[in-house]
Every structure is written in structure tokens, then in C-alpha cells.
Amino acid sequence: MLADKKSKDIIYLFGAFSWCWLFRRPEHLAHVLSQKGYRVLFVETPFNFDFKNINFKNIFSKSNTRVIAERLNKGRFLKVKANLWVYKTPFILPKVRFIFLKKINVMLIKLVLKKIIKKLNFSNPILWISDYSGLDFIGSFNESLICWDSMDDEAEFTDNGKEQCLI
């Protein structure tokens, strides 16, 4: 299916919480696509503290402290292997039901991603979205195709079943 498209560049938005935490389907897809000749920029899901639902008992678990340490460095951009890069988004502003904070978060992430895309010389990429947070990015990168691919029922992760992005 993807082989028929002209673009060989893929921006995989918000495929996982942390690239190194648990190797799931999004990571496998990114690896396979990069092996098939696609150039893949894998963008981790933005991390914020949801103060309303925070579990302070588990906040300093081994996996959480690793993610926190990685992202305190204003996000990281790294090459995993040929044709595969990962962008670890920095901490974002807690949304706490304020729409303007969400807009600021989206704007900041778009700016960084546009710089990375320019650096990688991506053109007319395929935008591969794997959660609702990615919907705010449609139309931002001159994409040639949009692929929606979700492993979960996103409405189950929100307060009221309506679209409330992680950003």
C-alpha cells in the first residue's frame, strides 16, 4: 500500500510514551518501515503531569524516572539506525483544562518538528498518527498522505469520552 506513494518519508506521531520503555507495535512498525527504505521520524508521545490523576506513589518508579531524566534535557533527537530517528519530546505544560495551554504545547512541538524535518530534508511526508494528540498536526508538514493507526479506544483514556488530547 505505502509502496505506491511517491514519498519515502514518514513522520510517525506519538507512537509510544518512550522509545526505550516497551517495544510495542508502533516501534516494530517504525523499524520495519525503515528497513523497507522509508525514512522514519518517530515522535514520542508528549509527557506531562496530569496533576488531577497523578499517582505520587508510582511517580518515581524506575521507568518514570528514566523518562523524566531523558526529557528534562528539553527533548532529545537521536538516530536509532539508518532511516530511523526518534524525537523525545520535552515536558509540556499541564493542560489542566485550559485550551490555551494545549495550543501553546502544539505550537512549540510543531516548531521543533519543522526544524527536524528540514534538517532531515523530508519532503511531502506521510503523516502516521497513532493517537488523538496527532490530529492537531494535520496539515502542518505538507504531508502527502495521512495514516490513522490506533491500538486503543482513545475515548477510554479521557475524562468524559470526548476528544481531549494528551497535549
mmCIF file of C-alpha atoms in Angstrom:
data_model
loop_
_atom_site.group_PDB
_atom_site.id
_atom_site.type_symbol
_atom_site.label_atom_id
_atom_site.label_comp_id
_atom_site.label_asym_id
_atom_site.label_seq_id
_atom_site.Cartn_x
_atom_site.Cartn_y
_atom_site.Cartn_z
ATOM 1 C CA MET A 1 0.000 0.000 0.000
ATOM 2 C CA LEU A 2 2.638 2.564 1.017
ATOM 3 C CA ALA A 3 4.980 1.499 -1.800
ATOM 4 C CA ASP A 4 2.637 3.117 -4.360
ATOM 5 C CA LYS A 5 3.086 6.580 -2.848
ATOM 6 C CA LYS A 6 5.821 8.937 -4.009
ATOM 7 C CA SER A 7 7.037 9.950 -0.557
ATOM 8 C CA LYS A 8 9.518 7.757 1.254
ATOM 9 C CA ASP A 9 9.427 9.950 4.377
ATOM 10 C CA ILE A 10 7.195 9.161 7.345
ATOM 11 C CA ILE A 11 6.507 11.213 10.445
ATOM 12 C CA TYR A 12 5.169 8.722 12.996
ATOM 13 C CA LEU A 13 3.412 10.925 15.553
ATOM 14 C CA PHE A 14 3.044 9.866 19.147
ATOM 15 C CA GLY A 15 3.592 6.160 18.691
ATOM 16 C CA ALA A 16 4.797 5.481 22.200
ATOM 17 C CA PHE A 17 5.337 7.043 25.561
ATOM 18 C CA SER A 18 9.061 6.282 25.493
ATOM 19 C CA TRP A 19 11.009 4.602 22.694
ATOM 20 C CA CYS A 20 13.145 2.607 25.135
ATOM 21 C CA TRP A 21 10.455 1.710 27.633
ATOM 22 C CA LEU A 22 8.469 -1.067 25.980
ATOM 23 C CA PHE A 23 8.870 -2.255 22.418
ATOM 24 C CA ARG A 24 5.314 -2.430 21.096
ATOM 25 C CA ARG A 25 3.633 -2.402 17.705
ATOM 26 C CA PRO A 26 4.464 1.264 16.906
ATOM 27 C CA GLU A 27 8.173 0.653 17.444
ATOM 28 C CA HIS A 28 8.047 -2.535 15.376
ATOM 29 C CA LEU A 29 6.273 -0.693 12.543
ATOM 30 C CA ALA A 30 8.856 2.089 12.593
ATOM 31 C CA HIS A 31 11.682 -0.467 12.392
ATOM 32 C CA VAL A 32 10.091 -2.426 9.557
ATOM 33 C CA LEU A 33 9.249 0.712 7.566
ATOM 34 C CA SER A 34 12.839 1.946 7.934
ATOM 35 C CA GLN A 35 14.118 -1.442 6.714
ATOM 36 C CA LYS A 36 11.830 -1.191 3.675
ATOM 37 C CA GLY A 37 13.517 2.044 2.605
ATOM 38 C CA TYR A 38 11.232 4.600 4.243
ATOM 39 C CA ARG A 39 12.865 7.339 6.278
ATOM 40 C CA VAL A 40 11.004 7.453 9.597
ATOM 41 C CA LEU A 41 10.905 10.182 12.212
ATOM 42 C CA PHE A 42 9.300 8.572 15.274
ATOM 43 C CA VAL A 43 7.922 11.173 17.706
ATOM 44 C CA GLU A 44 7.249 10.051 21.252
ATOM 45 C CA THR A 45 4.017 10.989 22.971
ATOM 46 C CA PRO A 46 4.425 14.268 24.869
ATOM 47 C CA PHE A 47 4.838 13.811 28.607
ATOM 48 C CA ASN A 48 3.011 15.946 31.108
ATOM 49 C CA PHE A 49 1.976 15.529 34.680
ATOM 50 C CA ASP A 50 -1.779 15.293 34.980
ATOM 51 C CA PHE A 51 -1.915 16.714 38.482
ATOM 52 C CA LYS A 52 -5.536 15.690 38.919
ATOM 53 C CA ASN A 53 -4.817 11.978 38.374
ATOM 54 C CA ILE A 54 -1.179 11.783 39.416
ATOM 55 C CA ASN A 55 -0.181 8.729 41.414
ATOM 56 C CA PHE A 56 2.590 10.012 43.659
ATOM 57 C CA LYS A 57 3.328 6.509 44.926
ATOM 58 C CA ASN A 58 4.462 5.423 41.446
ATOM 59 C CA ILE A 59 5.865 8.685 40.131
ATOM 60 C CA PHE A 60 9.428 7.690 40.957
ATOM 61 C CA SER A 61 9.208 4.194 39.531
ATOM 62 C CA LYS A 62 12.229 3.044 37.524
ATOM 63 C CA SER A 63 10.509 3.578 34.158
ATOM 64 C CA ASN A 64 9.119 7.018 35.094
ATOM 65 C CA THR A 65 12.437 8.319 36.413
ATOM 66 C CA ARG A 66 14.186 7.245 33.189
ATOM 67 C CA VAL A 67 11.608 9.069 31.057
ATOM 68 C CA ILE A 68 11.818 12.145 33.291
ATOM 69 C CA ALA A 69 15.623 12.186 33.093
ATOM 70 C CA GLU A 70 15.570 11.834 29.285
ATOM 71 C CA ARG A 71 13.115 14.667 28.805
ATOM 72 C CA LEU A 72 14.487 17.188 31.272
ATOM 73 C CA ASN A 73 17.069 17.864 28.577
ATOM 74 C CA LYS A 74 14.407 19.795 26.552
ATOM 75 C CA GLY A 75 13.747 16.724 24.466
ATOM 76 C CA ARG A 76 16.249 14.663 22.526
ATOM 77 C CA PHE A 77 16.652 13.893 18.864
ATOM 78 C CA LEU A 78 18.626 10.782 18.061
ATOM 79 C CA LYS A 79 19.394 8.491 15.175
ATOM 80 C CA VAL A 80 18.494 4.907 16.026
ATOM 81 C CA LYS A 81 19.778 3.382 12.782
ATOM 82 C CA ALA A 82 19.774 4.061 9.047
ATOM 83 C CA ASN A 83 16.454 5.672 8.046
ATOM 84 C CA LEU A 84 15.137 5.850 11.632
ATOM 85 C CA TRP A 85 15.236 8.808 14.036
ATOM 86 C CA VAL A 86 13.449 9.334 17.345
ATOM 87 C CA TYR A 87 12.402 12.653 18.812
ATOM 88 C CA LYS A 88 11.814 12.528 22.541
ATOM 89 C CA THR A 89 9.503 15.444 23.206
ATOM 90 C CA PRO A 90 10.288 17.641 26.198
ATOM 91 C CA PHE A 91 7.930 18.036 29.116
ATOM 92 C CA ILE A 92 4.886 20.015 28.108
ATOM 93 C CA LEU A 93 2.712 22.389 30.038
ATOM 94 C CA PRO A 94 -0.007 20.641 32.036
ATOM 95 C CA LYS A 95 -3.271 21.297 30.248
ATOM 96 C CA VAL A 96 -5.433 21.270 33.391
ATOM 97 C CA ARG A 97 -8.469 22.050 31.236
ATOM 98 C CA PHE A 98 -7.014 25.263 29.761
ATOM 99 C CA ILE A 99 -7.267 25.193 25.972
ATOM 100 C CA PHE A 100 -4.630 27.914 25.559
ATOM 101 C CA LEU A 101 -2.014 25.659 27.223
ATOM 102 C CA LYS A 102 -2.835 22.934 24.725
ATOM 103 C CA LYS A 103 -2.410 25.424 21.866
ATOM 104 C CA ILE A 104 0.968 26.544 23.214
ATOM 105 C CA ASN A 105 2.119 22.929 23.531
ATOM 106 C CA VAL A 106 1.061 22.114 19.968
ATOM 107 C CA MET A 107 2.728 25.248 18.610
ATOM 108 C CA LEU A 108 6.026 24.515 20.382
ATOM 109 C CA ILE A 109 6.137 20.901 19.235
ATOM 110 C CA LYS A 110 5.288 21.925 15.653
ATOM 111 C CA LEU A 111 8.165 24.407 15.635
ATOM 112 C CA VAL A 112 10.676 21.804 16.785
ATOM 113 C CA LEU A 113 9.356 19.168 14.380
ATOM 114 C CA LYS A 114 9.560 21.583 11.446
ATOM 115 C CA LYS A 115 13.237 22.218 12.266
ATOM 116 C CA ILE A 116 13.937 18.479 12.476
ATOM 117 C CA ILE A 117 12.058 17.790 9.227
ATOM 118 C CA LYS A 118 14.066 20.493 7.490
ATOM 119 C CA LYS A 119 17.315 19.062 8.894
ATOM 120 C CA LEU A 120 16.384 15.573 7.622
ATOM 121 C CA ASN A 121 15.298 17.043 4.273
ATOM 122 C CA PHE A 122 11.887 15.350 4.403
ATOM 123 C CA SER A 123 9.510 16.367 1.638
ATOM 124 C CA ASN A 124 5.785 15.697 1.422
ATOM 125 C CA PRO A 125 5.985 13.119 4.204
ATOM 126 C CA ILE A 126 3.379 10.577 5.124
ATOM 127 C CA LEU A 127 1.874 11.624 8.466
ATOM 128 C CA TRP A 128 1.278 8.483 10.524
ATOM 129 C CA ILE A 129 -0.871 9.290 13.562
ATOM 130 C CA SER A 130 -1.436 6.856 16.387
ATOM 131 C CA ASP A 131 -3.429 8.850 18.926
ATOM 132 C CA TYR A 132 -5.784 11.820 19.077
ATOM 133 C CA SER A 133 -2.969 14.196 20.000
ATOM 134 C CA GLY A 134 -1.723 13.933 16.443
ATOM 135 C CA LEU A 135 -4.915 15.340 14.955
ATOM 136 C CA ASP A 136 -3.770 18.865 15.799
ATOM 137 C CA PHE A 137 -0.795 18.396 13.476
ATOM 138 C CA ILE A 138 -2.667 17.511 10.289
ATOM 139 C CA GLY A 139 -1.738 19.977 7.569
ATOM 140 C CA SER A 140 1.395 21.215 9.349
ATOM 141 C CA PHE A 141 4.072 19.404 7.352
ATOM 142 C CA ASN A 142 2.852 19.493 3.743
ATOM 143 C CA GLU A 143 2.063 15.805 4.070
ATOM 144 C CA SER A 144 1.182 13.704 1.010
ATOM 145 C CA LEU A 145 -0.851 11.139 2.925
ATOM 146 C CA ILE A 146 -2.323 10.741 6.395
ATOM 147 C CA CYS A 147 -2.478 7.337 8.049
ATOM 148 C CA TRP A 148 -4.606 6.879 11.195
ATOM 149 C CA ASP A 149 -3.463 3.877 13.219
ATOM 150 C CA SER A 150 -4.606 3.479 16.806
ATOM 151 C CA MET A 151 -4.106 0.464 19.038
ATOM 152 C CA ASP A 152 -6.574 1.627 21.680
ATOM 153 C CA ASP A 153 -10.005 3.139 22.039
ATOM 154 C CA GLU A 154 -8.764 6.644 22.786
ATOM 155 C CA ALA A 155 -12.062 7.736 24.343
ATOM 156 C CA GLU A 156 -11.402 5.321 27.205
ATOM 157 C CA PHE A 157 -8.391 7.417 28.265
ATOM 158 C CA THR A 158 -10.294 10.676 28.699
ATOM 159 C CA ASP A 159 -12.498 12.041 31.455
ATOM 160 C CA ASN A 160 -15.730 12.176 29.534
ATOM 161 C CA GLY A 161 -15.241 10.141 26.356
ATOM 162 C CA LYS A 162 -14.775 13.235 24.190
ATOM 163 C CA GLU A 163 -11.560 14.012 22.357
ATOM 164 C CA GLN A 164 -9.203 15.535 24.927
ATOM 165 C CA CYS A 165 -5.716 15.266 23.506
ATOM 166 C CA LEU A 166 -2.705 14.388 25.588
ATOM 167 C CA ILE A 167 -1.174 17.682 24.570
#
